[in-house]
CSV table of C-alpha atoms and ligand atoms in Angstrom, one decimal:
chain,number,residue,atom,x,y,z
A,1,MET,CA,-20.8,5.5,8.3
A,2,GLU,CA,-18.4,6.0,11.2
A,3,ASN,CA,-17.1,9.5,11.8
A,4,ASN,CA,-13.5,8.5,12.7
A,5,ILE,CA,-12.7,7.6,9.1
A,6,LEU,CA,-9.7,9.5,7.7
A,7,VAL,CA,-9.5,7.9,4.2
A,8,GLU,CA,-12.3,6.4,2.2
A,9,VAL,CA,-11.8,4.9,-1.3
A,10,LYS,CA,-15.1,4.6,-3.1
A,11,ASN,CA,-15.6,2.5,-6.3
A,12,LEU,CA,-12.1,3.2,-7.5
A,13,TYR,CA,-11.3,2.3,-11.1
A,14,LYS,CA,-7.9,2.8,-12.8
A,15,TYR,CA,-7.6,1.8,-16.4
A,16,PHE,CA,-4.5,2.4,-18.4
A,17,PRO,CA,-5.4,2.8,-22.1
A,18,ILE,CA,-3.4,1.0,-24.8
A,19,THR,CA,-3.3,3.0,-28.0
A,20,ARG,CA,-2.2,2.2,-31.6
A,21,GLY,CA,-1.4,4.5,-34.5
A,22,ILE,CA,1.4,6.9,-35.4
A,23,LEU,CA,-0.3,10.1,-36.5
A,24,ILE,CA,-3.7,9.4,-35.0
A,25,GLN,CA,-3.6,7.4,-31.7
A,26,ARG,CA,-6.6,5.1,-31.3
A,27,LYS,CA,-7.4,3.4,-28.1
A,28,ILE,CA,-7.6,-0.4,-28.7
A,29,ALA,CA,-7.9,-1.7,-25.1
A,30,ASP,CA,-7.6,-1.0,-21.4
A,31,ILE,CA,-5.3,-2.5,-18.8
A,32,LYS,CA,-7.8,-2.8,-15.9
A,33,ALA,CA,-5.3,-2.4,-13.1
A,34,VAL,CA,-7.9,-1.5,-10.4
A,35,ASP,CA,-11.5,-2.4,-10.9
A,36,ASN,CA,-14.2,-1.1,-8.5
A,37,VAL,CA,-12.2,-1.1,-5.2
A,38,SER,CA,-13.7,0.3,-2.0
A,39,PHE,CA,-12.4,0.5,1.5
A,40,PHE,CA,-11.8,2.9,4.4
A,41,ILE,CA,-9.1,3.5,6.9
A,42,ARG,CA,-9.9,4.8,10.4
A,43,ARG,CA,-7.8,7.6,12.0
A,44,GLY,CA,-4.8,6.1,13.8
A,45,GLU,CA,-5.3,2.7,12.0
A,46,THR,CA,-2.9,0.8,9.8
A,47,LEU,CA,-4.5,-1.0,6.9
A,48,GLY,CA,-2.3,-3.6,5.2
A,49,LEU,CA,-2.9,-4.2,1.5
A,50,VAL,CA,-1.5,-7.5,0.1
A,51,GLY,CA,-1.4,-9.4,-3.1
A,52,GLU,CA,0.9,-10.8,-5.7
A,53,SER,CA,2.8,-8.6,-8.1
A,54,GLY,CA,0.2,-7.5,-10.7
A,55,SER,CA,-2.7,-7.4,-8.2
A,56,GLY,CA,-3.1,-3.6,-8.5
A,57,LYS,CA,-2.1,-2.8,-4.9
A,58,THR,CA,0.6,-0.2,-5.9
A,59,THR,CA,-1.7,1.4,-8.3
A,60,VAL,CA,-4.3,1.9,-5.5
A,61,GLY,CA,-1.6,3.5,-3.4
A,62,LYS,CA,-0.6,5.9,-6.3
A,63,CYS,CA,-4.3,6.8,-7.0
A,64,ILE,CA,-4.8,7.7,-3.3
A,65,LEU,CA,-1.7,9.9,-3.4
A,66,ARG,CA,-2.9,11.2,-6.8
A,67,LEU,CA,0.3,10.2,-8.5
A,68,HIS,CA,-2.1,8.6,-10.9
A,69,ASP,CA,-5.4,10.3,-12.0
A,70,VAL,CA,-8.3,7.9,-11.3
A,71,THR,CA,-10.4,6.7,-14.2
A,72,TYR,CA,-13.5,6.7,-12.0
A,73,GLY,CA,-14.3,6.8,-8.3
A,74,GLN,CA,-13.4,8.9,-5.2
A,75,VAL,CA,-10.6,9.1,-2.8
A,76,VAL,CA,-12.0,11.0,0.2
A,77,PHE,CA,-9.3,12.2,2.6
A,78,ASP,CA,-10.5,14.1,5.7
A,79,GLY,CA,-13.7,15.0,3.9
A,80,VAL,CA,-12.1,16.1,0.6
A,81,ASP,CA,-12.2,14.1,-2.6
A,82,LEU,CA,-8.5,14.2,-3.6
A,83,ALA,CA,-9.2,12.5,-6.9
A,84,HIS,CA,-11.1,15.5,-8.2
A,85,ILE,CA,-9.9,18.7,-6.5
A,86,PRO,CA,-7.9,21.3,-8.6
A,87,ARG,CA,-4.1,20.9,-8.7
A,88,GLY,CA,-3.6,24.1,-6.5
A,89,GLN,CA,-5.8,22.7,-3.7
A,90,LEU,CA,-4.1,19.3,-4.0
A,91,ARG,CA,-0.7,20.9,-3.6
A,92,ALA,CA,-1.8,22.8,-0.5
A,93,MET,CA,-3.1,19.4,1.0
A,94,ARG,CA,0.0,17.4,0.1
A,95,PRO,CA,1.8,18.0,3.4
A,96,LYS,CA,-0.9,16.0,5.1
A,97,PHE,CA,-0.4,12.8,3.2
A,98,GLN,CA,3.0,11.4,2.2
A,99,PRO,CA,4.5,8.4,0.5
A,100,ILE,CA,7.3,6.1,1.7
A,101,PHE,CA,8.6,4.1,-1.3
A,102,GLN,CA,10.4,0.8,-1.7
A,103,ASP,CA,13.8,1.8,-2.9
A,104,PRO,CA,15.3,4.4,-0.6
A,105,TYR,CA,18.4,4.9,-2.8
A,106,SER,CA,16.7,5.9,-6.0
A,107,SER,CA,14.4,8.3,-4.1
A,108,LEU,CA,17.3,10.2,-2.5
A,109,ASP,CA,19.2,12.6,-4.7
A,110,PRO,CA,22.9,11.5,-4.4
A,111,ARG,CA,24.2,15.0,-5.0
A,112,HIS,CA,22.4,16.5,-2.0
A,113,THR,CA,23.2,16.3,1.7
A,114,VAL,CA,20.7,14.6,4.1
A,115,GLU,CA,19.9,18.0,5.5
A,116,SER,CA,18.8,19.3,2.1
A,117,ILE,CA,16.9,16.0,1.3
A,118,VAL,CA,15.0,15.9,4.6
A,119,GLY,CA,14.4,19.6,4.7
A,120,GLU,CA,13.2,19.9,1.0
A,121,PRO,CA,9.5,19.4,1.8
A,122,LEU,CA,9.7,22.1,4.4
A,123,VAL,CA,11.3,24.6,1.9
A,124,VAL,CA,8.9,23.6,-0.9
A,125,HIS,CA,5.8,24.2,1.3
A,126,GLY,CA,7.3,27.3,2.9
A,127,ILE,CA,7.1,25.7,6.4
A,128,ALA,CA,10.7,26.5,7.7
A,129,LYS,CA,14.0,28.1,6.7
A,130,GLY,CA,17.3,29.0,8.3
A,131,LYS,CA,17.9,27.9,11.9
A,132,GLN,CA,14.3,26.6,12.2
A,133,LEU,CA,14.9,24.3,9.2
A,134,LYS,CA,18.2,23.0,10.7
A,135,ASP,CA,16.6,22.3,14.0
A,136,ARG,CA,13.6,20.5,12.5
A,137,VAL,CA,15.9,18.3,10.4
A,138,ALA,CA,17.9,17.4,13.5
A,139,GLU,CA,14.6,16.6,15.3
A,140,LEU,CA,13.4,14.4,12.4
A,141,LEU,CA,16.7,12.5,12.3
A,142,THR,CA,16.5,11.8,16.0
A,143,MET,CA,12.9,10.6,15.5
A,144,VAL,CA,14.1,8.0,13.0
A,145,GLU,CA,17.0,7.0,15.3
A,146,LEU,CA,19.8,8.6,13.3
A,147,GLU,CA,22.4,11.1,14.7
A,148,PRO,CA,21.6,14.8,14.0
A,149,GLU,CA,25.3,15.2,13.0
A,150,MET,CA,24.7,12.9,10.0
A,151,ALA,CA,22.8,15.8,8.4
A,152,GLN,CA,25.9,17.0,6.4
A,153,ARG,CA,26.6,13.5,4.9
A,154,TYR,CA,25.5,12.2,1.5
A,155,PRO,CA,23.2,9.2,0.8
A,156,HIS,CA,26.0,7.0,-0.5
A,157,MET,CA,27.6,7.2,3.0
A,158,PHE,CA,24.7,5.3,4.5
A,159,SER,CA,23.5,1.6,4.6
A,160,GLY,CA,20.2,0.6,3.0
A,161,GLY,CA,18.4,0.6,6.3
A,162,GLN,CA,19.8,4.1,7.2
A,163,ARG,CA,18.7,5.4,3.8
A,164,GLN,CA,15.2,4.1,4.4
A,165,ARG,CA,15.3,6.0,7.8
A,166,ILE,CA,16.3,9.2,5.9
A,167,GLY,CA,13.3,8.6,3.5
A,168,ILE,CA,11.0,8.2,6.4
A,169,ALA,CA,12.3,11.4,8.1
A,170,ARG,CA,11.6,13.3,4.9
A,171,SER,CA,8.1,11.9,4.7
A,172,LEU,CA,7.5,13.0,8.3
A,173,ALA,CA,8.9,16.5,7.7
A,174,THR,CA,5.6,18.2,7.1
A,175,ASN,CA,3.9,16.4,10.0
A,176,PRO,CA,1.5,14.4,7.9
A,177,SER,CA,-1.5,12.5,9.3
A,178,PHE,CA,-1.5,9.8,6.7
A,179,LEU,CA,1.4,7.7,5.1
A,180,VAL,CA,1.2,5.4,2.1
A,181,CYS,CA,4.1,2.9,2.6
A,182,ASP,CA,4.6,1.0,-0.6
A,183,GLU,CA,6.8,-2.1,0.0
A,184,PRO,CA,8.9,0.0,2.3
A,185,VAL,CA,11.2,-2.8,3.4
A,186,SER,CA,11.3,-5.2,0.5
A,187,ALA,CA,14.6,-3.9,-0.8
A,188,LEU,CA,16.3,-4.4,2.6
A,189,ASP,CA,18.0,-7.4,4.3
A,190,VAL,CA,15.6,-9.5,6.4
A,191,SER,CA,17.5,-8.5,9.6
A,192,ILE,CA,17.0,-4.8,8.8
A,193,GLN,CA,13.3,-5.2,7.7
A,194,ALA,CA,12.2,-5.9,11.3
A,195,GLN,CA,14.0,-2.7,12.6
A,196,ILE,CA,12.3,-0.5,10.0
A,197,VAL,CA,8.8,-2.1,10.6
A,198,ASN,CA,9.3,-1.6,14.3
A,199,LEU,CA,10.3,2.0,13.7
A,200,LEU,CA,7.2,2.6,11.6
A,201,ASP,CA,5.0,0.9,14.2
A,202,ASN,CA,6.5,3.2,17.0
A,203,LEU,CA,6.1,6.3,14.9
A,204,GLN,CA,2.6,5.4,14.1
A,205,GLU,CA,1.7,5.2,17.7
A,206,SER,CA,3.7,8.3,18.9
A,207,MET,CA,2.4,10.5,16.1
A,208,ASN,CA,-1.1,8.9,15.9
A,209,LEU,CA,-0.4,8.3,12.2
A,210,THR,CA,-2.9,6.6,9.8
A,211,MET,CA,-1.1,4.2,7.4
A,212,LEU,CA,-1.7,2.2,4.3
A,213,PHE,CA,1.0,-0.5,4.3
A,214,ILE,CA,1.3,-2.2,0.9
A,215,SER,CA,3.3,-5.4,0.7
A,216,HIS,CA,3.4,-8.8,-0.9
A,217,ASP,CA,4.7,-10.2,2.4
A,218,LEU,CA,1.7,-11.3,4.5
A,219,SER,CA,3.7,-12.1,7.6
A,220,LEU,CA,5.1,-8.5,7.6
A,221,VAL,CA,1.8,-7.0,7.0
A,222,ARG,CA,0.2,-9.0,9.8
A,223,HIS,CA,2.8,-7.7,12.2
A,224,ILE,CA,2.0,-4.0,11.6
A,225,SER,CA,-1.6,-3.9,10.5
A,226,ASP,CA,-4.9,-3.6,12.4
A,227,ARG,CA,-6.9,-4.8,9.4
A,228,ILE,CA,-5.7,-6.4,6.1
A,229,ALA,CA,-7.2,-6.1,2.6
A,230,VAL,CA,-6.3,-8.7,-0.1
A,231,MET,CA,-6.2,-7.9,-3.8
A,232,TYR,CA,-6.2,-10.1,-6.8
A,233,LEU,CA,-6.1,-8.9,-10.4
A,234,GLY,CA,-7.4,-5.5,-9.7
A,235,LYS,CA,-10.2,-6.6,-7.3
A,236,LEU,CA,-10.4,-6.5,-3.5
A,237,VAL,CA,-11.3,-10.1,-2.5
A,238,GLU,CA,-11.2,-10.1,1.3
A,239,LEU,CA,-10.9,-7.6,4.1
A,240,ALA,CA,-10.8,-8.3,7.8
A,241,SER,CA,-9.0,-7.7,11.1
A,242,SER,CA,-5.5,-9.1,11.0
A,243,ASN,CA,-6.3,-11.8,13.4
A,244,ASP,CA,-9.6,-12.8,11.7
A,245,LEU,CA,-7.9,-12.9,8.3
A,246,TYR,CA,-4.9,-14.9,9.5
A,247,ASN,CA,-6.8,-17.3,11.7
A,248,ASP,CA,-10.0,-17.7,9.6
A,249,PRO,CA,-9.3,-16.8,6.0
A,250,LEU,CA,-12.4,-17.2,3.9
A,251,HIS,CA,-11.3,-16.6,0.3
A,252,PRO,CA,-9.4,-19.4,-1.3
A,253,TYR,CA,-6.8,-17.0,-2.6
A,254,THR,CA,-6.1,-15.6,0.9
A,255,ARG,CA,-5.9,-19.2,2.1
A,256,ALA,CA,-3.2,-19.9,-0.5
A,257,LEU,CA,-1.3,-16.8,0.4
A,258,ILE,CA,-1.3,-17.7,4.1
A,259,SER,CA,-0.3,-21.3,3.4
A,260,ALA,CA,2.8,-20.0,1.7
A,261,VAL,CA,4.0,-18.0,4.8
A,262,PRO,CA,6.8,-19.9,6.5
A,263,ILE,CA,6.3,-20.9,10.2
A,264,PRO,CA,9.3,-20.5,12.4
A,265,ASP,CA,8.7,-23.8,14.2
A,266,PRO,CA,10.4,-26.5,12.0
A,267,ALA,CA,8.2,-29.4,13.3
A,268,VAL,CA,5.0,-27.5,12.4
A,269,GLU,CA,6.5,-26.2,9.1
A,270,ARG,CA,7.4,-29.8,8.1
A,271,ASN,CA,3.9,-31.2,8.6
A,272,ARG,CA,1.7,-28.5,7.3
A,273,LYS,CA,0.0,-28.6,3.9
A,274,ARG,CA,0.9,-25.9,1.4
A,275,MET,CA,-1.9,-24.8,-1.1
A,276,LEU,CA,-0.1,-24.5,-4.4
A,277,LEU,CA,-1.9,-22.4,-7.0
A,278,PRO,CA,-1.6,-23.5,-10.6
A,279,GLY,CA,-0.3,-21.0,-13.2
A,280,GLU,CA,0.4,-17.3,-12.9
A,281,ILE,CA,-1.8,-14.3,-12.2
A,282,PRO,CA,-3.5,-13.5,-15.6
A,283,SER,CA,-3.0,-10.3,-17.5
A,284,PRO,CA,-5.2,-7.4,-16.4
A,285,LEU,CA,-5.6,-6.6,-20.2
A,286,ASN,CA,-8.0,-9.5,-20.5
A,287,PRO,CA,-9.1,-10.7,-17.1
A,288,PRO,CA,-11.1,-13.9,-16.8
A,289,ALA,CA,-14.9,-13.5,-16.7
A,290,GLY,CA,-16.8,-14.1,-13.5
A,291,CYS,CA,-14.5,-14.5,-10.5
A,292,ARG,CA,-11.1,-13.4,-11.8
A,293,PHE,CA,-9.5,-16.1,-9.6
A,294,HIS,CA,-11.5,-19.0,-11.1
A,295,PRO,CA,-8.9,-20.4,-13.5
A,296,ARG,CA,-6.6,-21.0,-10.5
A,297,CYS,CA,-9.1,-21.7,-7.7
A,298,PRO,CA,-9.1,-25.2,-6.3
A,299,GLU,CA,-12.7,-24.7,-5.0
A,300,ARG,CA,-14.4,-23.2,-8.0
A,301,LEU,CA,-18.1,-23.8,-8.7
A,302,GLU,CA,-19.9,-23.7,-12.0
A,303,ILE,CA,-21.1,-20.2,-11.4
A,304,CYS,CA,-17.6,-18.9,-10.8
A,305,SER,CA,-16.7,-18.5,-14.4
A,306,LYS,CA,-20.0,-16.7,-15.2
A,307,ASP,CA,-20.9,-14.4,-12.4
A,308,VAL,CA,-18.8,-11.8,-10.6
A,309,PRO,CA,-19.1,-12.6,-6.8
A,310,LYS,CA,-20.6,-9.8,-4.7
A,311,TYR,CA,-18.9,-8.4,-1.7
A,312,GLN,CA,-20.4,-10.0,1.5
A,313,ASP,CA,-20.2,-8.4,4.9
A,314,ARG,CA,-19.9,-11.2,7.5
A,315,SER,CA,-19.8,-9.2,10.7
A,316,GLY,CA,-17.0,-6.9,9.6
A,317,HIS,CA,-15.2,-9.7,7.7
A,318,PHE,CA,-15.7,-8.9,4.0
A,319,VAL,CA,-15.3,-11.4,1.3
A,320,ALA,CA,-16.1,-11.7,-2.5
A,321,CYS,CA,-16.6,-15.4,-3.2
A,322,HIS,CA,-19.5,-17.6,-4.4
A,323,LEU,CA,-18.8,-20.1,-1.6
A,324,TYR,CA,-20.5,-17.6,0.8
A,325,GLN,CA,-23.4,-16.5,-1.3
B,401,LIG,FE1,-13.0,-19.7,-6.1
B,401,LIG,FE2,-15.4,-19.3,-7.0
B,401,LIG,FE3,-14.7,-18.2,-4.7
B,401,LIG,FE4,-13.7,-17.3,-7.0
B,401,LIG,S1,-15.8,-17.2,-6.4
B,401,LIG,S2,-12.6,-17.8,-5.2
B,401,LIG,S3,-13.5,-19.2,-8.2
B,401,LIG,S4,-14.9,-20.4,-5.2
């Protein structure tokens, strides 16, 4: 195992129990949101995590941040298994790993000034107060390309893109080494999305941040990620460098996702073939046997509905599909 790995997710399972009964609650089934997922992220690397809604990518992000307790498995961050440490130790480590969420407006308290919002983690963790706090907030606002004078304004006085910058400033307040960005731009206008992605890209480089960038938008993920992992119905189906995944996708699901990404050249766009998948992603309550993608896969084999495909390492390009076994 390489020694420059900051985050390692090992055999992660997250099941949400469904219970029935009024006085005595009885478990009747599990929603298998994440089912045996493993990957690592190197220091200073951005790993993109993509998949349709319902693929389990957000649940993976929340398990890493321990906003969900895991059902089974490990989340090793800087040598410490976050999934199993006591709450007190977790709280002490929280400044080192921070989330950036999708909806900047709902994550900013409208009754508080930007100074109090951005400075809150510094107060909570006892890192700064008084003039030191004010100075640090001003520095953070400058880092996200806002004016320090904006610190006394309230969230409703900002545009969507500016609010996301405030959210990013707050996430950076404790000087974290790892960010989990969950659909950080999908609530924003397309024109603003590129600005925020570029800001994250620049911050990642200047602060040597490690990032997990979760999104359903493969073109966005490709722009910012060093490697990309693809999830389908709770399983990781492919993981490779951004270029390898985009130029030589192995899994039929990845090929379908890439074929749906628009190409800016109208002539190429007009003539290329789209791979349309039949149906919707099935329920994680009762996932299909064998390969979970088999009911929608245009290349399925007889074995696909019976056996779960094993994860193959093809020179650093990982894929779980019977076509390669
Ligand atoms: Fe398709 Fe079979 Fe590969 Fe699954 S294992 S993606 S069904 S070919």
